[in-house]
Coordinates of C-alpha atoms in Angstrom, one line a residue:
M1 CA -39.1 18.5 -1.0
A2 CA -37.8 21.9 -1.7
K3 CA -34.3 20.7 -1.5
G4 CA -34.9 17.9 -4.0
K5 CA -36.6 20.2 -6.4
G6 CA -33.8 22.6 -6.2
A7 CA -31.3 19.9 -7.1
S8 CA -33.3 18.8 -10.1
N9 CA -33.5 22.4 -11.4
K10 CA -29.7 23.1 -10.9
L11 CA -28.3 25.0 -13.9
P12 CA -25.3 23.7 -15.8
K13 CA -22.0 25.5 -15.0
K14 CA -21.8 26.9 -18.6
E15 CA -25.3 28.4 -18.2
V16 CA -24.3 29.9 -14.8
R17 CA -21.2 31.5 -16.2
R18 CA -23.2 32.9 -19.1
I19 CA -25.8 34.5 -16.8
E20 CA -23.0 35.9 -14.5
E21 CA -21.3 37.4 -17.6
I22 CA -24.5 39.1 -18.9
N23 CA -25.1 40.5 -15.5
R24 CA -21.6 41.9 -15.2
Q25 CA -22.1 43.8 -18.4
T26 CA -25.3 45.5 -17.2
D27 CA -25.4 49.2 -16.5
H28 CA -25.8 48.8 -12.7
R29 CA -22.9 46.3 -12.3
V30 CA -25.0 44.4 -9.7
P31 CA -24.0 40.7 -9.2
L32 CA -26.7 38.0 -9.1
P33 CA -26.4 36.5 -5.6
G34 CA -26.7 32.8 -5.0
I35 CA -26.7 32.0 -8.7
E36 CA -24.5 29.0 -8.2
T37 CA -27.2 27.2 -6.2
G38 CA -29.4 26.5 -9.2
F39 CA -32.3 27.8 -11.2
D40 CA -34.6 27.8 -8.2
E41 CA -32.3 30.2 -6.4
Y42 CA -32.4 32.5 -9.5
G43 CA -36.0 33.2 -8.8
V44 CA -38.2 30.7 -10.6
D45 CA -39.0 28.1 -7.8
V46 CA -42.7 27.7 -7.0
S47 CA -42.0 27.3 -3.3
D48 CA -43.0 29.7 -0.5
K49 CA -39.9 31.7 -1.2
T50 CA -41.0 32.5 -4.7
H51 CA -41.6 36.2 -4.3
A52 CA -38.2 36.8 -2.6
E53 CA -36.3 34.8 -5.1
L54 CA -38.0 36.3 -8.1
S55 CA -36.4 39.6 -7.1
Q56 CA -33.1 38.2 -8.3
F57 CA -34.3 38.9 -11.9
K58 CA -34.5 42.5 -11.2
P59 CA -30.9 43.6 -11.7
Y60 CA -30.9 42.0 -15.2
A61 CA -34.4 43.4 -16.0
A62 CA -33.3 46.9 -14.7
S63 CA -30.3 46.8 -17.0
L64 CA -32.5 46.1 -20.0
S65 CA -34.8 48.9 -19.0
T66 CA -32.0 51.4 -19.0
K67 CA -31.1 50.4 -22.6
E68 CA -34.6 51.0 -23.8
K69 CA -34.1 54.8 -24.1
Y70 CA -31.4 54.0 -26.8
R71 CA -33.5 51.3 -28.4
Y72 CA -36.9 53.0 -28.8
H73 CA -37.7 56.4 -30.2
R74 CA -38.7 58.8 -27.5
D75 CA -41.7 60.2 -29.3
T76 CA -43.0 57.4 -31.5
G77 CA -41.9 54.4 -29.4
Q78 CA -40.6 52.7 -32.6
M79 CA -37.5 50.5 -32.4
R80 CA -34.4 52.1 -33.7
S81 CA -31.2 50.3 -34.6
F82 CA -27.8 51.2 -33.1
F83 CA -26.5 51.4 -36.7
G84 CA -29.2 53.7 -37.9
D85 CA -26.9 56.7 -37.6
V86 CA -25.1 56.0 -40.9
R87 CA -26.9 55.1 -44.1
F88 CA -25.6 54.1 -47.5
G89 CA -27.5 54.5 -50.8
Y90 CA -26.9 54.9 -54.5
R91 CA -25.4 58.4 -54.7
S92 CA -22.9 60.0 -57.1
T93 CA -20.5 62.7 -56.3
I94 CA -21.2 66.4 -56.8
M95 CA -18.4 66.8 -59.3
D96 CA -19.7 63.9 -61.4
D97 CA -23.2 65.5 -61.3
L98 CA -21.7 68.8 -62.5
V99 CA -19.8 67.1 -65.3
N100 CA -22.7 64.9 -66.4
A101 CA -25.3 67.7 -66.2
S102 CA -23.3 70.5 -67.7
L103 CA -20.1 69.4 -69.5
T104 CA -21.2 66.6 -71.8
E105 CA -21.9 67.1 -75.5
S106 CA -25.6 66.4 -75.0
S107 CA -26.0 68.9 -72.1
F108 CA -23.6 71.7 -72.9
K109 CA -25.4 74.1 -75.3
G110 CA -23.1 77.1 -75.2
S111 CA -24.3 80.6 -74.3
G112 CA -27.8 81.9 -74.4
W113 CA -29.4 78.8 -72.8
G114 CA -30.6 80.4 -69.6
K115 CA -33.7 78.6 -68.5
I116 CA -36.7 80.8 -67.6
K117 CA -38.8 79.2 -64.9
T118 CA -42.1 80.8 -63.9
Q119 CA -42.3 81.0 -60.1
S120 CA -45.7 82.6 -59.7
Q121 CA -48.5 84.2 -61.7
E122 CA -50.7 86.9 -60.5
K123 CA -53.9 88.2 -62.0
D124 CA -55.4 91.7 -61.5
G125 CA -58.8 92.1 -60.0
S126 CA -60.5 92.0 -63.4
G127 CA -59.5 88.4 -64.0
S128 CA -58.4 89.2 -67.5
E129 CA -55.9 86.8 -69.0
G130 CA -54.1 89.6 -70.7
N131 CA -53.3 91.3 -67.4
E132 CA -51.4 88.3 -65.9
K133 CA -48.0 89.1 -64.3
A134 CA -45.3 86.4 -64.2
A135 CA -42.4 86.5 -61.9
S136 CA -39.5 84.7 -63.6
V137 CA -35.9 83.7 -62.7
V138 CA -33.2 83.1 -65.2
F139 CA -30.8 80.2 -64.5
F140 CA -27.4 80.4 -66.4
N141 CA -24.8 77.7 -66.8
F142 CA -21.3 78.5 -65.4
S143 CA -19.6 75.4 -66.8
G144 CA -17.3 77.6 -69.0
F145 CA -15.6 78.8 -65.8
Y146 CA -14.8 75.2 -64.9
V147 CA -13.1 74.7 -68.3
L148 CA -11.3 78.0 -67.8
F149 CA -10.0 77.0 -64.4
W150 CA -8.3 73.9 -65.7
M151 CA -7.1 75.8 -68.7
I152 CA -5.3 78.2 -66.4
V153 CA -3.8 75.4 -64.4
A154 CA -2.5 73.7 -67.6
F155 CA -0.8 76.9 -68.8
I156 CA 0.8 77.5 -65.4
V157 CA 2.1 73.9 -65.4
L158 CA 3.4 74.3 -69.0
R159 CA 5.1 77.6 -68.2
V160 CA 7.0 76.5 -65.1
G161 CA 7.8 73.2 -66.6
V162 CA 9.4 74.8 -69.6
D163 CA 11.3 77.2 -67.4
Y164 CA 12.6 74.3 -65.2
Y165 CA 13.6 72.2 -68.3
F166 CA 15.8 74.9 -69.8
S167 CA 17.3 76.1 -66.5
H168 CA 18.4 72.6 -65.7
D169 CA 19.5 71.5 -69.2
G170 CA 16.6 69.1 -69.4
D171 CA 17.6 67.2 -66.3
L172 CA 14.4 66.5 -64.4
S173 CA 16.2 64.3 -61.8
Q174 CA 17.3 67.4 -59.9
S175 CA 13.8 68.0 -58.6
E176 CA 13.7 67.6 -54.8
I177 CA 10.0 66.8 -54.9
L178 CA 10.5 64.1 -57.5
K179 CA 13.3 62.6 -55.4
F180 CA 11.0 62.5 -52.4
M181 CA 8.3 60.7 -54.3
T182 CA 10.6 58.1 -55.9
T183 CA 12.9 57.3 -53.0
D184 CA 12.3 53.9 -51.2
L185 CA 9.2 53.1 -53.3
L186 CA 9.6 49.4 -52.9
S187 CA 10.2 49.5 -49.2
V188 CA 7.2 51.7 -48.7
A189 CA 5.0 49.4 -50.8
L190 CA 6.1 46.3 -48.9
I191 CA 5.4 47.9 -45.5
D192 CA 2.1 49.1 -46.8
L193 CA 1.3 45.6 -47.9
A194 CA 2.3 44.3 -44.4
M195 CA 0.0 46.8 -42.8
Y196 CA -2.9 45.6 -44.9
L197 CA -2.3 41.9 -44.1
C198 CA -2.1 42.7 -40.4
T199 CA -5.7 44.0 -40.5
F200 CA -6.9 40.4 -40.9
F201 CA -6.2 39.9 -37.2
V202 CA -9.6 41.2 -36.3
L203 CA -11.2 38.7 -38.6
F204 CA -9.3 35.9 -36.9
V205 CA -10.5 37.1 -33.5
H206 CA -14.2 37.0 -34.6
L207 CA -13.7 33.6 -36.3
A208 CA -12.4 32.4 -32.9
V209 CA -15.5 33.8 -31.2
K210 CA -17.7 32.3 -33.9
R211 CA -16.2 28.8 -33.2
G212 CA -16.6 29.2 -29.5
W213 CA -12.9 29.3 -28.7
I214 CA -13.1 32.6 -27.0
A215 CA -15.8 35.0 -25.8
W216 CA -15.9 38.5 -27.3
K217 CA -16.7 40.4 -24.0
R218 CA -14.2 38.6 -21.8
T219 CA -11.3 38.1 -24.3
G220 CA -11.9 39.2 -27.9
R221 CA -12.5 42.9 -27.4
Y222 CA -9.5 43.4 -25.2
L223 CA -7.3 41.5 -27.6
T224 CA -8.6 43.8 -30.4
Y225 CA -8.1 47.0 -28.5
A226 CA -4.6 46.1 -27.5
Y227 CA -3.8 45.1 -31.1
E228 CA -5.1 48.3 -32.5
I229 CA -2.9 50.4 -30.3
G230 CA 0.1 48.2 -31.1
F231 CA -0.7 48.3 -34.8
L232 CA -0.6 52.1 -35.0
W233 CA 2.6 52.6 -32.9
T234 CA 4.5 49.7 -34.4
F235 CA 4.3 50.9 -38.0
L236 CA 4.9 54.5 -37.0
Y237 CA 8.1 53.2 -35.2
V238 CA 9.1 51.2 -38.2
A239 CA 8.7 54.2 -40.6
E240 CA 10.5 56.6 -38.3
T241 CA 13.2 54.6 -36.6
V242 CA 13.8 51.4 -38.4
M243 CA 13.4 52.4 -42.1
Q244 CA 14.1 56.2 -41.4
F245 CA 11.9 57.2 -44.3
H246 CA 11.7 60.9 -45.4
W247 CA 8.8 63.0 -44.4
L248 CA 6.6 62.2 -47.4
S249 CA 6.8 58.4 -46.9
K250 CA 6.3 58.7 -43.2
I251 CA 3.1 60.7 -43.5
F252 CA 1.8 58.3 -46.1
I253 CA 2.5 55.3 -43.9
F254 CA 0.9 57.1 -40.9
L255 CA -2.2 58.2 -42.7
H256 CA -2.8 54.9 -44.3
S257 CA -2.3 53.1 -41.0
L258 CA -5.0 55.4 -39.6
V259 CA -7.4 54.3 -42.4
L260 CA -6.7 50.7 -41.8
L261 CA -7.0 51.2 -38.1
M262 CA -10.5 52.7 -38.5
K263 CA -11.5 49.9 -40.8
M264 CA -10.4 47.3 -38.2
H265 CA -12.1 49.0 -35.4
S266 CA -15.4 49.4 -37.3
F267 CA -15.4 45.7 -38.3
A268 CA -14.6 44.6 -34.7
S269 CA -17.1 46.9 -33.0
Y270 CA -19.9 46.1 -35.4
N271 CA -19.7 42.4 -35.0
G272 CA -18.8 42.7 -31.3
Y273 CA -22.1 44.6 -30.7
L274 CA -24.0 41.9 -32.6
W275 CA -22.4 39.2 -30.5
G276 CA -23.8 40.9 -27.4
I277 CA -27.2 41.2 -29.1
L278 CA -27.2 37.5 -30.0
E279 CA -26.2 36.5 -26.5
E280 CA -28.9 38.6 -25.0
L281 CA -31.5 37.2 -27.3
K282 CA -30.5 33.6 -26.4
F283 CA -30.6 34.3 -22.7
S284 CA -33.9 36.2 -22.7
K285 CA -35.5 33.5 -24.8
S286 CA -34.3 30.7 -22.6
T287 CA -35.4 32.5 -19.5
L288 CA -38.9 33.1 -20.8
A289 CA -39.1 29.5 -21.9
K290 CA -38.1 28.2 -18.5
A291 CA -40.3 30.7 -16.6
K292 CA -43.5 30.6 -18.8
D293 CA -45.3 28.4 -16.2
I294 CA -44.1 30.4 -13.3
N295 CA -45.8 33.3 -11.7
I296 CA -43.1 35.8 -12.7
D297 CA -43.6 39.5 -12.3
D298 CA -45.4 41.1 -15.3
D299 CA -42.8 43.9 -15.4
I300 CA -40.0 41.4 -15.7
R301 CA -41.8 39.3 -18.3
I302 CA -42.5 42.4 -20.4
V303 CA -38.9 43.6 -20.2
L304 CA -37.7 40.1 -21.4
E305 CA -40.2 40.0 -24.2
K306 CA -39.2 43.5 -25.4
S307 CA -35.5 42.4 -25.2
C308 CA -36.3 39.4 -27.5
E309 CA -38.3 41.6 -29.8
F310 CA -35.5 44.3 -30.1
C311 CA -32.7 41.8 -30.5
Q312 CA -34.4 39.9 -33.2
F313 CA -35.2 43.2 -34.9
E314 CA -31.6 44.3 -34.7
L315 CA -30.3 41.1 -36.2
D316 CA -32.8 40.9 -39.0
L317 CA -32.3 44.5 -40.0
Q318 CA -28.6 44.1 -40.8
S319 CA -29.1 42.0 -44.0
I320 CA -31.7 40.1 -45.8
S321 CA -29.5 37.5 -47.5
V322 CA -26.7 37.1 -45.0
K323 CA -27.6 36.6 -41.4
F324 CA -25.1 37.3 -38.6
P325 CA -22.7 35.6 -37.9
A326 CA -22.5 34.2 -41.4
N327 CA -21.0 37.5 -42.5
I328 CA -17.8 36.7 -40.6
N329 CA -15.7 35.1 -43.4
F330 CA -12.7 35.9 -45.5
K331 CA -14.7 37.0 -48.6
N332 CA -16.8 39.5 -46.7
F333 CA -13.8 41.0 -44.9
F334 CA -11.7 41.2 -48.1
E335 CA -14.5 43.0 -49.9
Y336 CA -15.0 45.4 -47.0
S337 CA -11.3 46.1 -46.9
M338 CA -11.4 47.1 -50.6
F339 CA -14.4 49.4 -50.4
P340 CA -13.8 53.2 -50.0
T341 CA -15.6 53.4 -46.6
L342 CA -14.5 53.4 -43.0
V343 CA -17.8 52.1 -41.5
Y344 CA -18.6 48.4 -41.7
Q345 CA -21.9 46.8 -42.4
V346 CA -22.9 43.4 -43.8
E347 CA -24.0 44.7 -47.2
Y348 CA -23.5 47.8 -49.3
P349 CA -25.2 49.2 -52.4
R350 CA -23.4 47.9 -55.5
T351 CA -23.5 48.9 -59.1
E352 CA -24.1 46.3 -61.8
K353 CA -20.8 46.7 -63.7
I354 CA -17.5 48.5 -63.9
R355 CA -17.4 51.4 -66.4
W356 CA -13.9 51.2 -67.7
S357 CA -14.1 54.5 -69.5
Y358 CA -14.9 56.1 -66.1
V359 CA -11.9 54.3 -64.5
F360 CA -9.6 55.6 -67.2
E361 CA -11.0 59.1 -66.7
K362 CA -10.2 59.0 -63.0
L363 CA -6.8 57.5 -63.6
C364 CA -5.9 60.4 -65.9
A365 CA -7.2 62.8 -63.2
I366 CA -5.1 61.1 -60.6
F367 CA -1.8 61.3 -62.5
G368 CA -2.6 64.7 -63.9
V369 CA -3.3 66.2 -60.5
I370 CA -0.2 64.6 -59.0
L371 CA 1.8 66.3 -61.7
V372 CA 0.2 69.7 -60.9
M373 CA 0.9 69.2 -57.2
M374 CA 4.5 68.3 -57.8
I375 CA 5.0 71.5 -59.8
I376 CA 3.3 73.6 -57.2
A377 CA 5.3 72.1 -54.4
Q378 CA 8.6 72.4 -56.3
F379 CA 8.4 75.9 -57.6
F380 CA 6.1 77.7 -55.2
M381 CA 6.3 75.9 -51.8
H382 CA 9.7 74.2 -51.5
P383 CA 11.8 77.4 -51.7
I384 CA 9.6 79.1 -49.0
A385 CA 9.9 76.0 -46.8
M386 CA 13.7 76.0 -47.1
R387 CA 13.8 79.7 -46.2
A388 CA 11.6 79.1 -43.1
M389 CA 13.9 76.3 -41.9
A390 CA 16.9 78.5 -42.5
V391 CA 15.3 81.2 -40.3
R392 CA 14.8 78.6 -37.6
D393 CA 18.4 77.2 -37.8
V394 CA 20.2 80.6 -37.7
G395 CA 18.7 81.3 -34.3
M396 CA 17.1 84.6 -35.2
P397 CA 15.5 86.4 -32.2
I398 CA 12.0 85.1 -31.8
F399 CA 9.8 88.0 -30.8
W400 CA 10.9 90.5 -33.5
D401 CA 12.9 89.5 -36.5
R402 CA 11.7 86.0 -36.6
I403 CA 8.1 87.0 -36.2
F404 CA 8.3 89.5 -39.1
E405 CA 10.1 87.0 -41.2
W406 CA 7.4 84.4 -40.4
L407 CA 4.7 86.8 -41.3
Y408 CA 6.3 87.5 -44.7
L409 CA 6.8 83.8 -45.4
F410 CA 3.2 83.1 -44.3
L411 CA 1.7 85.6 -46.7
K412 CA 4.0 84.4 -49.5
L413 CA 2.9 80.8 -49.0
V414 CA -0.9 81.5 -48.9
P415 CA -1.6 81.5 -52.7
S416 CA 0.3 78.3 -53.5
F417 CA -1.2 76.5 -50.4
I418 CA -4.7 77.4 -51.4
M419 CA -4.0 75.7 -54.8
M420 CA -2.4 72.7 -53.1
Y421 CA -5.3 72.4 -50.7
L422 CA -7.8 72.2 -53.5
M423 CA -5.6 69.8 -55.5
V424 CA -5.3 67.4 -52.5
W425 CA -9.0 67.5 -51.9
Y426 CA -9.8 66.7 -55.5
L427 CA -7.1 64.0 -55.8
I428 CA -8.2 62.0 -52.7
W429 CA -11.9 62.6 -52.3
D430 CA -12.9 62.7 -55.9
A431 CA -10.4 61.1 -58.2
I432 CA -8.9 58.3 -56.0
L433 CA -12.1 57.4 -54.0
N434 CA -14.3 57.4 -57.1
C435 CA -11.8 55.2 -59.0
I436 CA -11.7 52.7 -56.2
A437 CA -15.5 52.8 -55.9
E438 CA -15.9 52.1 -59.6
L439 CA -13.4 49.2 -59.5
T440 CA -15.2 47.6 -56.5
R441 CA -18.7 48.5 -57.8
F442 CA -19.4 50.5 -54.6
G443 CA -22.7 52.3 -55.1
D444 CA -22.5 55.1 -52.6
R445 CA -20.2 57.9 -53.9
Y446 CA -21.1 60.5 -51.3
F447 CA -17.5 61.1 -50.2
Y448 CA -17.9 64.9 -49.7
G449 CA -20.7 67.5 -49.7
D450 CA -20.7 71.1 -51.0
W451 CA -18.2 72.1 -48.3
W452 CA -17.2 75.3 -50.3
N453 CA -20.6 76.7 -49.4
C454 CA -20.2 76.2 -45.6
V455 CA -21.1 79.1 -43.3
S456 CA -19.8 77.5 -40.1
W457 CA -17.1 75.1 -39.0
D458 CA -19.5 72.4 -37.8
E459 CA -20.9 72.2 -41.3
F460 CA -17.4 71.9 -42.7
S461 CA -16.6 69.0 -40.3
R462 CA -19.6 67.1 -41.7
Q463 CA -19.1 67.9 -45.4
W464 CA -15.4 68.0 -46.0
N465 CA -14.5 64.4 -45.3
V466 CA -17.7 62.3 -45.2
P467 CA -16.1 58.8 -44.7
V468 CA -14.2 60.0 -41.6
H469 CA -17.3 62.0 -40.4
K470 CA -19.4 58.8 -40.6
F471 CA -16.7 56.9 -38.6
L472 CA -16.5 59.5 -35.9
L473 CA -20.3 59.8 -35.7
R474 CA -20.8 56.1 -35.1
H475 CA -17.7 55.0 -33.2
V476 CA -16.9 58.0 -31.2
Y477 CA -19.9 60.3 -30.8
H478 CA -22.8 57.9 -30.6
S479 CA -20.7 55.1 -28.9
S480 CA -19.6 57.6 -26.1
I481 CA -23.3 58.4 -25.6
S482 CA -24.5 54.8 -25.6
F483 CA -21.7 53.1 -23.7
L484 CA -20.0 55.9 -21.7
H485 CA -23.3 57.6 -21.0
L486 CA -22.0 61.0 -21.9
N487 CA -24.4 63.8 -22.9
K488 CA -24.4 65.3 -26.4
M489 CA -22.1 68.2 -25.4
Q490 CA -19.6 65.9 -23.7
A491 CA -19.7 63.5 -26.7
T492 CA -19.1 66.4 -29.1
L493 CA -16.1 67.6 -27.0
M494 CA -14.7 64.1 -26.9
T495 CA -14.9 63.8 -30.6
F496 CA -13.2 67.2 -31.2
V497 CA -10.4 66.3 -28.7
L498 CA -9.8 62.9 -30.3
S499 CA -9.7 64.4 -33.8
S500 CA -7.4 67.2 -32.7
V501 CA -5.0 64.8 -31.0
V502 CA -4.8 62.7 -34.2
H503 CA -4.2 65.7 -36.4
E504 CA -1.5 66.9 -34.0
L505 CA 0.1 63.5 -34.2
A506 CA 0.2 63.8 -38.0
M507 CA 2.0 67.1 -37.6
Y508 CA 4.6 65.4 -35.3
V509 CA 5.1 62.7 -38.0
L510 CA 5.5 65.4 -40.7
F511 CA 7.7 67.9 -38.9
G512 CA 9.3 65.9 -36.1
K513 CA 8.2 68.2 -33.3
L514 CA 5.4 68.6 -30.9
R515 CA 4.1 72.2 -30.7
L516 CA 0.3 71.8 -30.4
Y517 CA -0.4 74.6 -32.9
L518 CA -2.8 72.6 -34.9
F519 CA -4.4 71.1 -31.8
S520 CA -5.0 74.5 -30.4
L521 CA -6.6 75.8 -33.6
Q522 CA -8.8 72.8 -34.0
M523 CA -10.1 73.1 -30.4
A524 CA -10.7 76.8 -31.2
Q525 CA -13.3 75.7 -33.6
I526 CA -15.7 74.9 -30.7
P527 CA -16.2 78.5 -29.7
L528 CA -16.2 79.5 -33.4
V529 CA -19.1 77.1 -33.9
Q530 CA -21.0 78.7 -31.1
L531 CA -20.2 82.1 -32.6
G532 CA -21.4 81.0 -36.1
N533 CA -24.7 79.8 -34.5
S534 CA -25.2 83.1 -32.8
R535 CA -28.1 85.3 -33.6
F536 CA -25.8 87.9 -35.3
L537 CA -24.1 85.5 -37.7
K538 CA -26.8 82.9 -38.3
S539 CA -28.8 85.2 -40.6
K540 CA -25.7 86.5 -42.4
K541 CA -24.8 83.5 -44.6
I542 CA -22.5 85.4 -47.0
L543 CA -20.5 86.8 -44.1
G544 CA -20.3 83.3 -42.6
N545 CA -19.0 81.8 -45.8
A546 CA -16.4 84.6 -46.2
I547 CA -15.1 84.0 -42.6
F548 CA -15.0 80.2 -43.4
W549 CA -13.0 80.8 -46.6
L550 CA -10.6 83.2 -44.8
G551 CA -9.8 80.3 -42.4
I552 CA -9.4 77.9 -45.2
C553 CA -7.1 80.2 -47.1
T554 CA -4.9 81.2 -44.2
G555 CA -5.0 78.2 -41.8
P556 CA -2.8 75.6 -43.7
S557 CA -0.2 78.2 -44.6
M558 CA -0.1 79.4 -41.0
M559 CA 0.3 75.9 -39.7
C560 CA 3.1 75.0 -42.2
T561 CA 5.2 78.2 -41.5
L562 CA 4.7 78.0 -37.7
Y563 CA 6.0 74.4 -37.5
L564 CA 8.9 75.2 -39.9
T565 CA 9.9 78.5 -38.3
F566 CA 9.5 78.0 -34.6

């Protein structure tokens, strides 16, 4: 009788493979013995062997139990999504808030408009109204300094531009920086277009998974990881060896390939995780349905029920209107590829319309800032860079003459590099990203925080480049905790190391040499963070901000002259 019953309950081969695959992905990596013999051997037969065979559920149930510490809040017990680390909302940028609040005709009132705000009122013991004391604070508007800053920049640009015009008989084509920026423009544009089109590979992989042609865990993810590595090195090789671009084109291709790589990885990882959740939901539901009349252990039943509950919660939370995997289509991926974000999700906050006046304002800012950067680079940085390379090429003794010469060039480069640093930040994180956001009606404009007020380097890493910080937070830091089972300190170290390696690779692309100067300085931020959080510096915010600005003012110039001179 038992044999006949076992034959009638035999699982299809497809179901057997699915159960084996789910078990292989568990944290304990324990195989399910005897699974090929049928459903009764999996632990749901009502024979005398029931108790022994029910134990075969335990590896799968144990793997689900270990995941609960990531799925449920430790204190409240509430479910929490794996994607709850990064949130998007309707937010404007700080510079836009400054301009809208202080520099419009309706808000700018000139001098003498300090607002007096009563903080507290105290009465004397007599209770007389005439004896009230009010403590007040006066708030002044410093918008005039913002106008003055750009006025100074305009006059500097005008002065050096006129000098260059007359010294070169009006021939602007002799500018080395202009030559760099206009050489191979068509070739760079075509390669950049090819890079963008190659990002659709990850969409094709998930479309194949969606149609059941391949499985994400067995095939899709390995194809994607191999493709991502090949994508980065292929276009780096093309720019360096095949096309032999100059340094400006090479660094542009490299940095944009990193942006596209992060976009691909986020899209692939997000949907890959949901494929696993959907598979777990189907398996847990089917197991509960088949075992509902069986005397299965209560602990196992509870674990399966919680698995179903969480998986349904995770899938429903991603979007109200578009349910996974309906989001895997060309329209959704194209929109995501256009949005100024590196972290994928099904839906983003969107504005109602495009403000074309705002787009025009940002376009003017883009071309104006590029002009300022070209003049700074041509007149204040390029001559110093040429001298640094000359020092390197003549073979000057390293430990004396070359070091003193490097120190002189370093100090000479600091003022112009501070200006270039600020211009690059404003160009990318304010002008360009806001322009793209407006054209795509992307609602979350939080591309940077008030990094200029940072008092420690860990604050700076979070505030300076918010899109990259969000990517590292989800796909490096939290993923290493969830899937590699690292602790917080190990995950932080891994994030710092990965970021430092990528930055050093950028220096290799830029200067053509591997020196590890930038890698070493970035890794030095770890003890500096601990120092900034010490009891001595934690209460001294002004000192912390001064130390931070000292690093910002000297770090880029130090890196540039080190790579050029040594």
